[in-house]
Coordinates of N, CA and C in Angstrom, one line a residue:
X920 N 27.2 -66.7 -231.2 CA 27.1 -67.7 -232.3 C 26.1 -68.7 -231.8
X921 N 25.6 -69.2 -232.9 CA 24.0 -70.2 -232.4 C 25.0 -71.8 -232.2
X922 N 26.0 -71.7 -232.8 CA 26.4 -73.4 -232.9 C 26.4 -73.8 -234.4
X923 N 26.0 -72.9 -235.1 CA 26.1 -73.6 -236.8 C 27.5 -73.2 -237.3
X924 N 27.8 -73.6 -238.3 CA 29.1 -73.2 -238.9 C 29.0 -74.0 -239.8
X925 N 29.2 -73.0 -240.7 CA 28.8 -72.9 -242.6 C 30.3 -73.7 -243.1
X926 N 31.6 -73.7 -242.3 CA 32.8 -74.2 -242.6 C 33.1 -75.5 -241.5
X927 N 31.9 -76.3 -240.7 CA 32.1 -77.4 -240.3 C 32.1 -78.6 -241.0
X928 N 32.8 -79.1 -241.5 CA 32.3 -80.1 -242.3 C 33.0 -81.6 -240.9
X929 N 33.0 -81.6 -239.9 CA 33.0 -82.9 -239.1 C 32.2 -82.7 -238.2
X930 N 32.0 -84.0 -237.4 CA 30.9 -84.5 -236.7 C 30.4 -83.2 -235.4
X931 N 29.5 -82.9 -235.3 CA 29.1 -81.8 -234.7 C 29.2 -81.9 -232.9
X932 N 29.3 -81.1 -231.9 CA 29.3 -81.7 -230.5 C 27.7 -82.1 -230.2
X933 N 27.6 -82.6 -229.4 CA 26.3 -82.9 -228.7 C 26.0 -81.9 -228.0
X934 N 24.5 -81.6 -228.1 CA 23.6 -80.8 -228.0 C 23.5 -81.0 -226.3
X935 N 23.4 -82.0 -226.0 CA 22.7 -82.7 -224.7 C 23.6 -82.7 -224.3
X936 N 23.3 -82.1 -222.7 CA 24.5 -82.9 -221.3 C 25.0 -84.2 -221.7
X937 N 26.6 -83.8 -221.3 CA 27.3 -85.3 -221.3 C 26.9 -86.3 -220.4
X938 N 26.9 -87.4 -220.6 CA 26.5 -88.9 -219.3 C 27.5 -89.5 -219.1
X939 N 28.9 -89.5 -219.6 CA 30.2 -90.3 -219.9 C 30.7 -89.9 -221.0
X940 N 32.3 -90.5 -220.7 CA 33.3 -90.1 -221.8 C 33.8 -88.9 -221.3
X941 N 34.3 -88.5 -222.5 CA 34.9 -87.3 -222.4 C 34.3 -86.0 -223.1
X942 N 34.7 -85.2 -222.7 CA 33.9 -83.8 -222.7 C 33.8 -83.8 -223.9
X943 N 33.0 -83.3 -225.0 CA 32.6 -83.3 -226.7 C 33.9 -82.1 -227.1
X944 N 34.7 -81.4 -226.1 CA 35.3 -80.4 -226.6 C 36.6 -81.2 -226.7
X945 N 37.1 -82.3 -225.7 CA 37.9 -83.0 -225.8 C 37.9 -83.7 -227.8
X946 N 36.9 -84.5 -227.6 CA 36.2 -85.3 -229.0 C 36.9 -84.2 -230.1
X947 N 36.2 -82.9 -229.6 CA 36.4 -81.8 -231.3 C 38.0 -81.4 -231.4
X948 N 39.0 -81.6 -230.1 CA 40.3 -81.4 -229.7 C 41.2 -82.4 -231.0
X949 N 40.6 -83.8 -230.7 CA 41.4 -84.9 -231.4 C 40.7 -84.6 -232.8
X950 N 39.5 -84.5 -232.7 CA 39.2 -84.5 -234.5 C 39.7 -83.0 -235.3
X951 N 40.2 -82.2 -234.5 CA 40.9 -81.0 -235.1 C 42.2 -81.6 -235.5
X952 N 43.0 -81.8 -234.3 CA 44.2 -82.6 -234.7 C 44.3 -83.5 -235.6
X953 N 43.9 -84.7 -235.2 CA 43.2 -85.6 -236.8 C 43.5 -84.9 -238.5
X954 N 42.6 -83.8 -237.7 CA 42.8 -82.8 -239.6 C 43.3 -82.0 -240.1
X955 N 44.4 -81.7 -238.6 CA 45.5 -81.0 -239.5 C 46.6 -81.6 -239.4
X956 N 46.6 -82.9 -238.5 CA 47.6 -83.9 -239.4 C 47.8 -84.2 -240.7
X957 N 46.3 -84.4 -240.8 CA 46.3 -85.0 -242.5 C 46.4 -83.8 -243.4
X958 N 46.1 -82.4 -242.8 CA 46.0 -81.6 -244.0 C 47.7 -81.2 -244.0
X959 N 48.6 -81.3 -242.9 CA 50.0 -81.0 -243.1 C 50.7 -82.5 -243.9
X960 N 50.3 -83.6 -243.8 CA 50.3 -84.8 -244.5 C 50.2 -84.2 -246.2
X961 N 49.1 -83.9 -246.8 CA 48.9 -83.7 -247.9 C 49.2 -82.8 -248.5
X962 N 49.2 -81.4 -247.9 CA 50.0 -80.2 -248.3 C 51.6 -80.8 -248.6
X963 N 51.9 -81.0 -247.5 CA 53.7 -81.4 -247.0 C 53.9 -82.0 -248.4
X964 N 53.0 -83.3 -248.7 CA 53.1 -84.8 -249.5 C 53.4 -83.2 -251.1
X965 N 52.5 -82.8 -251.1 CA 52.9 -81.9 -252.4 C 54.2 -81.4 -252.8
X966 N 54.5 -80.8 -251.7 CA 55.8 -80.2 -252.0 C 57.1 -81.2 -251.7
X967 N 56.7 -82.4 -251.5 CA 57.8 -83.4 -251.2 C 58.5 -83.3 -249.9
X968 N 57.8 -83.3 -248.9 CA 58.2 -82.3 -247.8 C 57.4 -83.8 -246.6
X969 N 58.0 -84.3 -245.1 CA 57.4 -85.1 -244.9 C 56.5 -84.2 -243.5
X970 N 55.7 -85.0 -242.7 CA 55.5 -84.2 -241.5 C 56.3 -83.6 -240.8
X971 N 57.4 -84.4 -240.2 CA 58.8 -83.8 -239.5 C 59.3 -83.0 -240.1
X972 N 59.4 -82.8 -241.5 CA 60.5 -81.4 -242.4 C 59.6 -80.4 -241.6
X973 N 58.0 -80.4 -241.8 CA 57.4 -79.2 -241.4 C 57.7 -79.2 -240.2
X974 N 57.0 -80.0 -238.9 CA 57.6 -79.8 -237.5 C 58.9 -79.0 -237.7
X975 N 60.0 -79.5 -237.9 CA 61.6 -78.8 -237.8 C 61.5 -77.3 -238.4
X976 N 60.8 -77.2 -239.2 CA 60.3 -75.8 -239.7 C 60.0 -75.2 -238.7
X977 N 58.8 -75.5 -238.1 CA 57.7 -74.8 -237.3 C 59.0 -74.7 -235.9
X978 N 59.6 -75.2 -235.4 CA 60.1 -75.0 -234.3 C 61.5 -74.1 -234.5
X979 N 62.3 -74.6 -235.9 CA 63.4 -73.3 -236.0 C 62.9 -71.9 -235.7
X980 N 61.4 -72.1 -236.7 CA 60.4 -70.6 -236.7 C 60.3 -69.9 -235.2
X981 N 59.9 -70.9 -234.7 CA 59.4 -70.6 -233.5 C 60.4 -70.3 -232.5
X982 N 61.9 -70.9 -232.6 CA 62.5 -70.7 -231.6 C 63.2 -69.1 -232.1
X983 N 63.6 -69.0 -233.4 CA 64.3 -68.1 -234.3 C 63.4 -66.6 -233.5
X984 N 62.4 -67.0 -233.4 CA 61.3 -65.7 -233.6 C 61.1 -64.9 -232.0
X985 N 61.8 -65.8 -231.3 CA 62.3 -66.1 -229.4 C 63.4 -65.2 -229.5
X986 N 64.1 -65.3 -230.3 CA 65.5 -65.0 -230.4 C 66.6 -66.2 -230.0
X987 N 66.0 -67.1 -229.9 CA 66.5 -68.6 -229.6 C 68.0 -69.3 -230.4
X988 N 69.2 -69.3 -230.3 CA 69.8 -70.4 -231.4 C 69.3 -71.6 -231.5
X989 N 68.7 -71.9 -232.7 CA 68.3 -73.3 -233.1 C 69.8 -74.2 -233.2
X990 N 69.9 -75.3 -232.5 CA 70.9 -76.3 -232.7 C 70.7 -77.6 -233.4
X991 N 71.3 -78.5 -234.0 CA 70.6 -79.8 -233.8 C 70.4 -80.4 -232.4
X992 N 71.0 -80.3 -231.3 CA 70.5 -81.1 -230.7 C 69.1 -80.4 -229.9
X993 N 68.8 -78.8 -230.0 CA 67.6 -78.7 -230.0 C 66.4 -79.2 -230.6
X994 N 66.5 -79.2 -232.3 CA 65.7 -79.8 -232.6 C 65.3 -81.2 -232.7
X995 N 66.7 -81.6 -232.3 CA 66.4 -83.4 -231.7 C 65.4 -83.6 -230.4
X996 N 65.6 -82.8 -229.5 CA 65.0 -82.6 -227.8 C 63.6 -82.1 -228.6
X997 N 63.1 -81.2 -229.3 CA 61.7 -80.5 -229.5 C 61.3 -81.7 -230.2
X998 N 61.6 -82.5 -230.9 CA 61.2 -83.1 -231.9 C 61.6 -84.9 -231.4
X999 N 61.9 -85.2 -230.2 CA 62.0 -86.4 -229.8 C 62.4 -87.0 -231.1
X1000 N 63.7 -86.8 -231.9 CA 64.7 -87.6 -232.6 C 65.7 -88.4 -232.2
X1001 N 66.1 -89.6 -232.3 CA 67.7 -89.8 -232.0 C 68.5 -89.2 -233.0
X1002 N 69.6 -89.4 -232.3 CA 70.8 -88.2 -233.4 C 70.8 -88.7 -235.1
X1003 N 70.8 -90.3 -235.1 CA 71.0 -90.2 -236.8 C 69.9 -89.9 -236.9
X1004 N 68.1 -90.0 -236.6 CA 67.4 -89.4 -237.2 C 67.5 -87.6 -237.6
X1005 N 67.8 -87.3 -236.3 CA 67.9 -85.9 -236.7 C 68.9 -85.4 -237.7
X1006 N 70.2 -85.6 -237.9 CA 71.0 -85.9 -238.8 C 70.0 -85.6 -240.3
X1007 N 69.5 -87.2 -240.5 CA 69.2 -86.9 -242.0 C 68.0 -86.1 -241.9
X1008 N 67.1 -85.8 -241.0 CA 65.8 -85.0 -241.1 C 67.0 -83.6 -241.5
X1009 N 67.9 -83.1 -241.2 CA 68.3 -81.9 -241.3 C 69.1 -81.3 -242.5
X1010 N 69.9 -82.6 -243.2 CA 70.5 -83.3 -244.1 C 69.2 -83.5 -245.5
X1011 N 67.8 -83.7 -245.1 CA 67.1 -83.6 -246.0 C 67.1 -82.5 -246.5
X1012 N 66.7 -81.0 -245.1 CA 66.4 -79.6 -245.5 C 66.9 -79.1 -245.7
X1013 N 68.7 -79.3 -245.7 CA 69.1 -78.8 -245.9 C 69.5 -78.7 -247.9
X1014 N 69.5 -80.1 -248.4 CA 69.5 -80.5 -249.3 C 68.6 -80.0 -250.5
X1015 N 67.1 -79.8 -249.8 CA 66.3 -79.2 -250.4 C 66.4 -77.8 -250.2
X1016 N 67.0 -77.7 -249.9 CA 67.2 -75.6 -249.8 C 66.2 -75.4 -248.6
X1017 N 65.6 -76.1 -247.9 CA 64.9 -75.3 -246.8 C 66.0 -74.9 -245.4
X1018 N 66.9 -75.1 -245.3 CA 67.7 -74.6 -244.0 C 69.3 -74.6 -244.5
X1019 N 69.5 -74.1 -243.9 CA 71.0 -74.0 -244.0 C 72.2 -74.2 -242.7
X1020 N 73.0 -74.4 -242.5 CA 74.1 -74.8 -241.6 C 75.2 -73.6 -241.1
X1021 N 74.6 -73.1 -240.1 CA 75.8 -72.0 -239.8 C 76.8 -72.0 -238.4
X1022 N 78.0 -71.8 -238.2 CA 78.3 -71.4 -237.2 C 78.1 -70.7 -236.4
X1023 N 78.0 -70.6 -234.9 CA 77.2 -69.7 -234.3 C 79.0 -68.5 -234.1
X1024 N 78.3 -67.5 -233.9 CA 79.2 -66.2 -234.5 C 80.3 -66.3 -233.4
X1025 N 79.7 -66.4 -231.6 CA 80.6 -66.0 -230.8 C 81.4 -67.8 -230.5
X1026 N 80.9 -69.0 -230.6 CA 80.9 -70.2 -230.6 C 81.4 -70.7 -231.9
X1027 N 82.6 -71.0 -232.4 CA 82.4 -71.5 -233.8 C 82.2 -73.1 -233.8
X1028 N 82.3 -73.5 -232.3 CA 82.0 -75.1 -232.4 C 80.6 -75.4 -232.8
X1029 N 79.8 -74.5 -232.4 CA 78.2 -74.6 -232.3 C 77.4 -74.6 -233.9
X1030 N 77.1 -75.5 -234.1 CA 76.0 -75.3 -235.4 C 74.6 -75.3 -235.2
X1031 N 74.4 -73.7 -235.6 CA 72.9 -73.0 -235.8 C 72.4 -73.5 -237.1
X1032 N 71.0 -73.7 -237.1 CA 70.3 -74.0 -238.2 C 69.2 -72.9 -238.5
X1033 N 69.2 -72.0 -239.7 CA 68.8 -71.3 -240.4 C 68.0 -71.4 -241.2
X1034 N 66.2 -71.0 -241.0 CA 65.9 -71.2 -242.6 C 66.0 -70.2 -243.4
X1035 N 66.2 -71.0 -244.8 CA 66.1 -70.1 -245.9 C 64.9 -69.2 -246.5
X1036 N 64.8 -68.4 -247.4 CA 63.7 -68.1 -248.1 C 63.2 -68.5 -248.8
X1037 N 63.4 -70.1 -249.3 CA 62.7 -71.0 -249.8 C 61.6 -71.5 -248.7
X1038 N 62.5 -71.7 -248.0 CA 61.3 -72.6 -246.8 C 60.0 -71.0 -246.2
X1039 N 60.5 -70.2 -246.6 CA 59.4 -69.1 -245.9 C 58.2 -69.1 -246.9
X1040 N 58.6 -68.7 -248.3 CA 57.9 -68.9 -249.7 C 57.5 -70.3 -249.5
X1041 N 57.9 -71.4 -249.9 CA 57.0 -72.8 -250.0 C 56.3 -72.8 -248.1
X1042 N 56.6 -72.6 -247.3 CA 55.9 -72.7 -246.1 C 54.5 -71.9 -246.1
X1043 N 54.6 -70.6 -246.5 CA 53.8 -69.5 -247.2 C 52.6 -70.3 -247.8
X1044 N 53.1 -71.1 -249.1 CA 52.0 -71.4 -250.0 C 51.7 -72.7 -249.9
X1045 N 51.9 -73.6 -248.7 CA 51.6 -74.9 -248.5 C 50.3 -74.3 -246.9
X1046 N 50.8 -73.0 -246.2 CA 49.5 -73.1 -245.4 C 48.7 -71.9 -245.7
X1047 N 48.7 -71.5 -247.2 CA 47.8 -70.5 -247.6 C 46.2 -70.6 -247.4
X1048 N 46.3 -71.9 -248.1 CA 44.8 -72.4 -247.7 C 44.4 -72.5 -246.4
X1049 N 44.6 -73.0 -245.6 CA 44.4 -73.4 -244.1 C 43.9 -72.5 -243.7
X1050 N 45.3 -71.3 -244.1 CA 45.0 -69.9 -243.3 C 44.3 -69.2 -243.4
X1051 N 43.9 -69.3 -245.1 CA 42.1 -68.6 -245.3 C 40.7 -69.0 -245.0
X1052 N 41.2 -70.4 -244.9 CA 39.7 -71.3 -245.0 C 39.8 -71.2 -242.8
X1053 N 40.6 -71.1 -242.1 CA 40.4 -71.0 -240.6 C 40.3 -69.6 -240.3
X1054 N 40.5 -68.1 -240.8 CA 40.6 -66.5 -241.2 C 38.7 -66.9 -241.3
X1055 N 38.1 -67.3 -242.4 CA 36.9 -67.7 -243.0 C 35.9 -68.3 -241.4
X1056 N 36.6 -68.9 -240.8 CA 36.1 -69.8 -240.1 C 35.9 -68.7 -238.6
X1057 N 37.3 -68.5 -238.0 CA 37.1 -67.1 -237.0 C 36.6 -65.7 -237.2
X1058 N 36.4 -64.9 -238.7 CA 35.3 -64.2 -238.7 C 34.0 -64.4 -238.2
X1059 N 34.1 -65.4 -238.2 CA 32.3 -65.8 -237.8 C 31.7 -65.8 -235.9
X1060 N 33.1 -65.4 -235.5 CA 32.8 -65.5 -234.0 C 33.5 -63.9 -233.5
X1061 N 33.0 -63.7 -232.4 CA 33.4 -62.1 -232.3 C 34.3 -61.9 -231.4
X1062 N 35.0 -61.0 -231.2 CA 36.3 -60.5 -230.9 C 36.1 -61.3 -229.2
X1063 N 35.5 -61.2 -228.3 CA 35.2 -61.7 -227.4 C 34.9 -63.1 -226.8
X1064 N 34.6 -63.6 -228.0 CA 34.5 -65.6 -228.4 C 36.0 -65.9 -228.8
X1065 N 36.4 -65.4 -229.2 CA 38.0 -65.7 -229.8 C 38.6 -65.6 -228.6
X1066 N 38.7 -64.5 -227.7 CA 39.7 -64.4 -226.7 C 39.3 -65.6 -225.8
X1067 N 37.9 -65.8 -225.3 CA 37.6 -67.1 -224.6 C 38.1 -68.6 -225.1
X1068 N 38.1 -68.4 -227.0 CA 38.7 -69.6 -227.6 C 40.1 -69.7 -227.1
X1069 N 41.1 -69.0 -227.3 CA 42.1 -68.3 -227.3 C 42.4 -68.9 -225.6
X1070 N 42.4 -68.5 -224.7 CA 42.4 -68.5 -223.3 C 42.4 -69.8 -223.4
X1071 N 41.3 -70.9 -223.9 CA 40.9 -72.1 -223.5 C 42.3 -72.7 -224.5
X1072 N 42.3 -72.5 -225.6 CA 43.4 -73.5 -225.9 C 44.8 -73.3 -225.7
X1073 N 45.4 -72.3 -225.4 CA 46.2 -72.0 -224.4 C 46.2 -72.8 -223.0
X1074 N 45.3 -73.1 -222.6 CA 45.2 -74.1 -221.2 C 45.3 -75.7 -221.7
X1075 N 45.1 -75.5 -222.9 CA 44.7 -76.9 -223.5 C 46.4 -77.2 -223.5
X1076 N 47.4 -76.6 -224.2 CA 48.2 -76.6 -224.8 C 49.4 -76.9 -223.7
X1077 N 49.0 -75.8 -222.6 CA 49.7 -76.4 -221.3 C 49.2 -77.1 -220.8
X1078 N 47.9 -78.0 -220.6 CA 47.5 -79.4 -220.1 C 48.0 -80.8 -220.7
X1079 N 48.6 -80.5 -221.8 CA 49.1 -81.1 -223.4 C 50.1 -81.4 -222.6
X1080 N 51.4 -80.6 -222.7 CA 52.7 -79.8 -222.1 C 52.5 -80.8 -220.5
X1081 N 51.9 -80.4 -220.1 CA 52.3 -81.2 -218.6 C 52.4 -82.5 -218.5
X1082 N 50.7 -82.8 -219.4 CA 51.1 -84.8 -219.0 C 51.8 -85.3 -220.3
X1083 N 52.6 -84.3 -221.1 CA 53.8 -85.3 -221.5 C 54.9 -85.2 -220.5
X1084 N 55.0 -84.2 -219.8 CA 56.1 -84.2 -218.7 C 55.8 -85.1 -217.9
X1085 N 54.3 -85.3 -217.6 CA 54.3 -86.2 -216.3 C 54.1 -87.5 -216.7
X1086 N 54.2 -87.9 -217.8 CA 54.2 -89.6 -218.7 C 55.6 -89.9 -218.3
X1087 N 55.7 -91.0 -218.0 CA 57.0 -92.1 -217.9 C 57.6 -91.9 -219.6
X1088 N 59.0 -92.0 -219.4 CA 59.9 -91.3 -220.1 C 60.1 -93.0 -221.0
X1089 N 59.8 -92.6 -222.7 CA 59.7 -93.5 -223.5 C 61.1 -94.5 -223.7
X1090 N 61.3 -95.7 -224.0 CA 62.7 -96.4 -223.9 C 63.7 -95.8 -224.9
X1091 N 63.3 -94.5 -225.7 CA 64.4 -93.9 -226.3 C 63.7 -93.3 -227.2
X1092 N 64.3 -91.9 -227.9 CA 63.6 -90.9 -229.0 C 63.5 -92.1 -230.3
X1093 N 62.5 -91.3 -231.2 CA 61.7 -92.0 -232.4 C 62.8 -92.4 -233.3
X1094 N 62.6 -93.2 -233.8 CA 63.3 -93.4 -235.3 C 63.5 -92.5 -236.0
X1095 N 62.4 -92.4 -236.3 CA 62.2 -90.6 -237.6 C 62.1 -89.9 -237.3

């Protein structure tokens, strides 16, 4: 690929050796994040749905798909909640039909959280776009640029992963 991209619409890396700062791949790291905050912001904002309802989604998903029991106090720990936060973040989805409340089968003390088929359907069509217009975006690089993409942000993700482990531990989980 020469560097153009017909589906860039933000600021491009520099051409020229870096002299300072931070690497331009770093730069395109935050302005990716940047825009899919805002795009899970205004998707989410549609369906009445806030950033966190999605996070809690994406990690039930994620743990569910492990073979993982999702708990609340898992999703408190993935999601740096304190307990009444996580409470009503769960109390929201549940409310809205995205998750549901189960006992775990061998544990009946333990409460599993389940999503529903609402949350798969509205999850579906809140990242329909994303998923075509970034599908749109990785056809354009070939099977061998992807796995080097692929490799790199995978390193990225565990570089992510580490220096939150190695940051001094905050004076207590978020509000929300």
């Amino acid at each position: 690929m020469n560097g153009s991209n017909p589906f860039n619409t933000g600021p491009a890396a520099p051409e020229t050796p870096r002299t300072g700062g931070p690497h331009p791949l770093v730069r395109l790291l935050q302005d990716f994040t940047l825009e899919a905050n805002r795009y899970v912001d205004a998707a989410g904002g549609r369906k009445d749905m806030h950033r966190t309802d999605l996070n809690a989604l994406a990690v039930i998903m994620r743990h569910t798909a492990k073979g993982n029991v999702v708990t609340p106090g898992l999703l408190r720990k993935e999601l740096n909640l304190s307990s009444p936060a996580t409470t009503a973040l769960i109390d929201r989805l549940d409310n809205s039909g995205h998750v549901v409340r189960e006992r775990h089968s061998s544990d009946r003390r333990q409460v599993q959280l389940k999503m529903t088929p609402k949350a798969f359907t509205e999850g579906g069509a809140i990242f329909a776009p994303l998923s075509r217009h970034m599908g749109q975006a990785m056809a354009e690089f070939t099977d061998a640029e992807l796995e080097t993409v692929s490799r790199f942000m995978a390193a990225m993700v565990d570089a992510t992963i580490a220096a939150r482990e190695d940051s001094p531990e905050p004076s207590g989980p978020a509000a929300t």
